[in-house]
Amino acid sequence: MKSVLIIGMGQFGQLLGEKLMNLGNEVMIVDKDEDIINTLAPKYTNAIITNCMNADNVKSLDVPSYDACVVTIADDFQSSLEVTSILKDLGAKYVVSKANTDIQRKFLFRVGADHVIYPNRDIAEKLAVRLNAEKVYDYIELDETYSLFELAVPEKWIGKTIREANPRAVYELNILTIKKNNRIMPTPTPDTVFEEGDKMVVFGNTENIIAFTNKKK
């Protein structure tokens, strides 16, 4: 269980807060809109109505006591920027801020954000990859170069062992796990045989994996 402070209870903040609560975390929500806080307060560990553009107001929240602080102010980037900076100045352990553009993302990092989320871009990229690629079930971008993908095993690999398919040497793919009938094989060996319906979780260069899964390849 972690303690999380969420500042800005727009649609994204509410979705995040609800999910964190469902996972068993302690969540403090903050917004300057009295109606929003009064409506949401019963669902959360604690709730406060305050304007976080005022450093003294933020200081009263005991920022260092939280495992993470999330700034999800959606309609005012200047406020998001200043609140992020205030949180870091007050000793926040880990600050996550929401951006709507690449420029906003760069500025948020400059004022101290530890991580910047970019929901619109992330959703668009995931959808584009899934539409472009053959049988991609999910993927997680680890950084600008590497990702984890959950993929269907190619038909031409069915009946072959991992050693025979040789994905690392031929395609630069590292197979981490294989799912067989929804049962996970956490440590597949070189002699593991691919079967119809298998899925695999692979790690590698994002562009290489996309090329591997591309319908046109």
Short mmCIF file of C-alpha atoms in Angstrom, two decimals:
data_model
loop_
_atom_site.label_atom_id
_atom_site.label_comp_id
_atom_site.label_asym_id
_atom_site.label_seq_id
_atom_site.Cartn_x
_atom_site.Cartn_y
_atom_site.Cartn_z
CA MET A 1 0.00 0.00 0.00
CA LYS A 2 1.22 3.48 -0.89
CA SER A 3 0.12 6.97 -0.02
CA VAL A 4 -0.58 9.20 -3.01
CA LEU A 5 -1.46 12.88 -3.27
CA ILE A 6 -3.44 13.87 -6.38
CA ILE A 7 -3.74 17.56 -7.22
CA GLY A 8 -6.39 18.35 -9.83
CA MET A 9 -9.53 16.24 -9.95
CA GLY A 10 -10.58 16.49 -13.58
CA GLN A 11 -11.59 13.40 -15.51
CA PHE A 12 -8.08 11.93 -15.60
CA GLY A 13 -7.46 12.65 -11.91
CA GLN A 14 -10.72 10.96 -10.97
CA LEU A 15 -9.99 7.86 -13.04
CA LEU A 16 -6.50 7.61 -11.54
CA GLY A 17 -7.76 8.16 -8.01
CA GLU A 18 -10.47 5.53 -8.29
CA LYS A 19 -8.02 2.97 -9.63
CA LEU A 20 -5.49 3.68 -6.87
CA MET A 21 -8.19 3.31 -4.22
CA ASN A 22 -9.38 0.04 -5.76
CA LEU A 23 -5.82 -1.25 -5.53
CA GLY A 24 -5.81 -0.59 -1.80
CA ASN A 25 -3.79 2.62 -1.61
CA GLU A 26 -4.34 5.69 0.55
CA VAL A 27 -5.28 8.64 -1.64
CA MET A 28 -5.54 12.31 -0.72
CA ILE A 29 -7.29 14.43 -3.34
CA VAL A 30 -6.96 18.20 -3.73
CA ASP A 31 -8.80 20.67 -5.94
CA LYS A 32 -9.76 24.32 -5.67
CA ASP A 33 -13.31 23.53 -6.83
CA GLU A 34 -15.48 23.07 -3.74
CA ASP A 35 -18.26 21.26 -5.59
CA ILE A 36 -15.87 18.66 -7.02
CA ILE A 37 -14.27 17.91 -3.66
CA ASN A 38 -17.59 17.73 -1.82
CA THR A 39 -18.84 15.24 -4.40
CA LEU A 40 -15.72 13.06 -4.42
CA ALA A 41 -14.60 13.25 -0.78
CA PRO A 42 -16.56 10.17 0.48
CA LYS A 43 -14.65 7.94 -1.94
CA TYR A 44 -11.17 8.86 -0.73
CA THR A 45 -8.90 8.63 2.30
CA ASN A 46 -8.89 12.41 2.61
CA ALA A 47 -9.88 15.44 0.56
CA ILE A 48 -9.01 19.12 0.75
CA ILE A 49 -10.30 22.23 -1.01
CA THR A 50 -7.37 24.55 -1.64
CA ASN A 51 -5.53 26.50 -4.33
CA CYS A 52 -2.14 24.85 -4.79
CA MET A 53 -0.72 27.87 -6.61
CA ASN A 54 -0.10 29.17 -3.08
CA ALA A 55 3.06 27.55 -1.68
CA ASP A 56 1.82 27.91 1.91
CA ASN A 57 -1.33 25.94 1.04
CA VAL A 58 0.77 23.16 -0.46
CA LYS A 59 3.11 23.18 2.53
CA SER A 60 0.15 22.45 4.81
CA LEU A 61 -0.40 19.16 2.93
CA ASP A 62 2.80 17.65 4.40
CA VAL A 63 4.08 16.79 0.93
CA PRO A 64 7.16 14.73 2.03
CA SER A 65 4.90 12.22 3.78
CA TYR A 66 3.50 10.89 0.49
CA ASP A 67 5.11 8.18 -1.58
CA ALA A 68 4.06 10.00 -4.74
CA CYS A 69 2.46 13.31 -5.72
CA VAL A 70 0.55 13.50 -9.00
CA VAL A 71 -0.28 16.79 -10.71
CA THR A 72 -3.21 16.29 -13.07
CA ILE A 73 -4.32 19.90 -13.58
CA ALA A 74 -5.82 19.67 -17.05
CA ASP A 75 -6.83 23.15 -18.15
CA ASP A 76 -4.01 25.41 -16.94
CA PHE A 77 -0.46 24.43 -17.84
CA GLN A 78 1.07 27.39 -16.01
CA SER A 79 -0.56 26.16 -12.80
CA SER A 80 0.65 22.61 -13.47
CA LEU A 81 4.18 23.89 -13.97
CA GLU A 82 4.21 26.00 -10.81
CA VAL A 83 2.61 23.32 -8.63
CA THR A 84 5.16 20.77 -9.85
CA SER A 85 7.97 23.15 -8.92
CA ILE A 86 6.45 23.88 -5.50
CA LEU A 87 6.11 20.17 -4.73
CA LYS A 88 9.79 19.54 -5.47
CA ASP A 89 10.85 22.58 -3.45
CA LEU A 90 8.88 21.24 -0.50
CA GLY A 91 10.63 17.87 -0.60
CA ALA A 92 8.21 15.65 -2.51
CA LYS A 93 9.70 12.17 -2.92
CA TYR A 94 8.34 11.52 -6.39
CA VAL A 95 6.35 13.88 -8.61
CA VAL A 96 4.34 12.78 -11.64
CA SER A 97 2.88 15.51 -13.85
CA LYS A 98 0.51 15.43 -16.80
CA ALA A 99 1.40 17.01 -20.14
CA ASN A 100 -0.63 17.61 -23.28
CA THR A 101 2.25 18.44 -25.65
CA ASP A 102 5.94 17.65 -26.07
CA ILE A 103 6.85 21.22 -25.11
CA GLN A 104 4.90 20.94 -21.87
CA ARG A 105 6.64 17.65 -21.14
CA LYS A 106 10.07 19.26 -21.53
CA PHE A 107 9.23 22.17 -19.23
CA LEU A 108 7.78 19.88 -16.55
CA PHE A 109 11.01 17.89 -16.48
CA ARG A 110 13.00 21.13 -16.22
CA VAL A 111 11.14 22.24 -13.08
CA GLY A 112 11.70 18.90 -11.39
CA ALA A 113 9.05 16.38 -12.39
CA ASP A 114 10.34 12.82 -11.91
CA HIS A 115 7.97 11.41 -14.49
CA VAL A 116 5.68 13.02 -17.05
CA ILE A 117 2.62 11.29 -18.43
CA TYR A 118 1.26 12.16 -21.84
CA PRO A 119 -2.10 10.33 -22.05
CA ASN A 120 -3.23 11.53 -25.47
CA ARG A 121 0.07 10.64 -27.14
CA ASP A 122 0.37 7.34 -25.28
CA ILE A 123 -3.13 6.22 -26.27
CA ALA A 124 -2.59 7.27 -29.90
CA GLU A 125 0.76 5.43 -30.08
CA LYS A 126 -0.66 2.24 -28.59
CA LEU A 127 -3.61 2.27 -30.95
CA ALA A 128 -1.38 2.94 -33.95
CA VAL A 129 0.91 0.03 -33.05
CA ARG A 130 -2.01 -2.35 -32.56
CA LEU A 131 -3.66 -1.33 -35.84
CA ASN A 132 -0.39 -1.59 -37.75
CA ALA A 133 0.88 -4.84 -36.31
CA GLU A 134 -0.25 -8.41 -36.57
CA LYS A 135 -1.66 -9.84 -33.30
CA VAL A 136 -0.17 -7.40 -30.79
CA TYR A 137 -2.11 -7.80 -27.53
CA ASP A 138 -0.34 -5.16 -25.47
CA TYR A 139 2.91 -3.32 -25.06
CA ILE A 140 4.74 -1.23 -22.48
CA GLU A 141 7.25 1.40 -23.54
CA LEU A 142 10.17 1.27 -21.09
CA ASP A 143 12.03 4.23 -22.57
CA GLU A 144 12.51 5.89 -25.97
CA THR A 145 14.22 2.79 -27.37
CA TYR A 146 13.03 -0.39 -25.63
CA SER A 147 9.64 -1.96 -24.96
CA LEU A 148 7.86 -5.07 -23.77
CA PHE A 149 5.32 -6.60 -26.18
CA GLU A 150 2.76 -9.35 -25.75
CA LEU A 151 2.47 -11.06 -29.14
CA ALA A 152 0.95 -14.08 -30.79
CA VAL A 153 3.54 -16.69 -31.72
CA PRO A 154 4.01 -16.61 -35.53
CA GLU A 155 2.47 -19.55 -37.39
CA LYS A 156 5.84 -20.47 -38.90
CA TRP A 157 7.19 -21.07 -35.38
CA ILE A 158 4.48 -23.56 -34.40
CA GLY A 159 6.05 -26.96 -33.71
CA LYS A 160 9.55 -25.49 -33.43
CA THR A 161 11.61 -24.99 -30.29
CA ILE A 162 12.88 -21.59 -29.21
CA ARG A 163 16.35 -22.77 -30.22
CA GLU A 164 15.14 -23.61 -33.73
CA ALA A 165 13.25 -20.32 -34.20
CA ASN A 166 16.28 -18.50 -32.80
CA PRO A 167 14.42 -15.18 -32.19
CA ARG A 168 17.33 -13.49 -30.43
CA ALA A 169 19.83 -13.96 -33.26
CA VAL A 170 17.43 -13.63 -36.20
CA TYR A 171 15.04 -10.94 -34.95
CA GLU A 172 16.82 -9.45 -31.89
CA LEU A 173 13.89 -10.51 -29.68
CA ASN A 174 14.31 -11.72 -26.11
CA ILE A 175 11.47 -14.02 -25.04
CA LEU A 176 10.72 -13.48 -21.35
CA THR A 177 7.61 -15.63 -20.87
CA ILE A 178 5.23 -17.77 -22.88
CA LYS A 179 1.50 -18.12 -22.24
CA LYS A 180 -0.01 -21.51 -22.99
CA ASN A 181 -3.80 -21.67 -22.52
CA ASN A 182 -3.53 -18.63 -20.20
CA ARG A 183 -0.92 -20.42 -18.07
CA ILE A 184 2.38 -18.57 -17.83
CA MET A 185 5.73 -20.27 -18.33
CA PRO A 186 7.99 -17.81 -16.45
CA THR A 187 11.28 -19.38 -17.59
CA PRO A 188 10.96 -20.96 -21.04
CA THR A 189 14.01 -22.99 -22.05
CA PRO A 190 15.65 -23.24 -25.49
CA ASP A 191 13.86 -26.62 -25.86
CA THR A 192 10.37 -25.18 -25.21
CA VAL A 193 8.15 -26.01 -28.20
CA PHE A 194 5.79 -23.38 -29.59
CA GLU A 195 2.18 -24.57 -29.91
CA GLU A 196 -0.95 -23.26 -31.62
CA GLY A 197 -2.51 -20.42 -29.60
CA ASP A 198 0.67 -19.57 -27.66
CA LYS A 199 1.41 -15.97 -26.76
CA MET A 200 4.81 -14.60 -25.81
CA VAL A 201 6.09 -11.59 -23.92
CA VAL A 202 9.20 -10.24 -25.61
CA PHE A 203 11.69 -7.51 -24.81
CA GLY A 204 13.70 -5.57 -27.36
CA ASN A 205 14.17 -2.50 -29.49
CA THR A 206 10.70 -1.04 -30.16
CA GLU A 207 11.32 -0.42 -33.86
CA ASN A 208 12.65 -3.94 -34.36
CA ILE A 209 9.61 -5.50 -32.70
CA ILE A 210 7.21 -3.36 -34.72
CA ALA A 211 9.01 -4.37 -37.90
CA PHE A 212 8.76 -8.02 -36.81
CA THR A 213 5.00 -7.75 -36.26
CA ASN A 214 4.19 -5.48 -39.19
CA LYS A 215 1.53 -6.93 -41.47
CA LYS A 216 3.54 -6.00 -44.52
CA LYS A 217 6.68 -7.81 -43.41
#
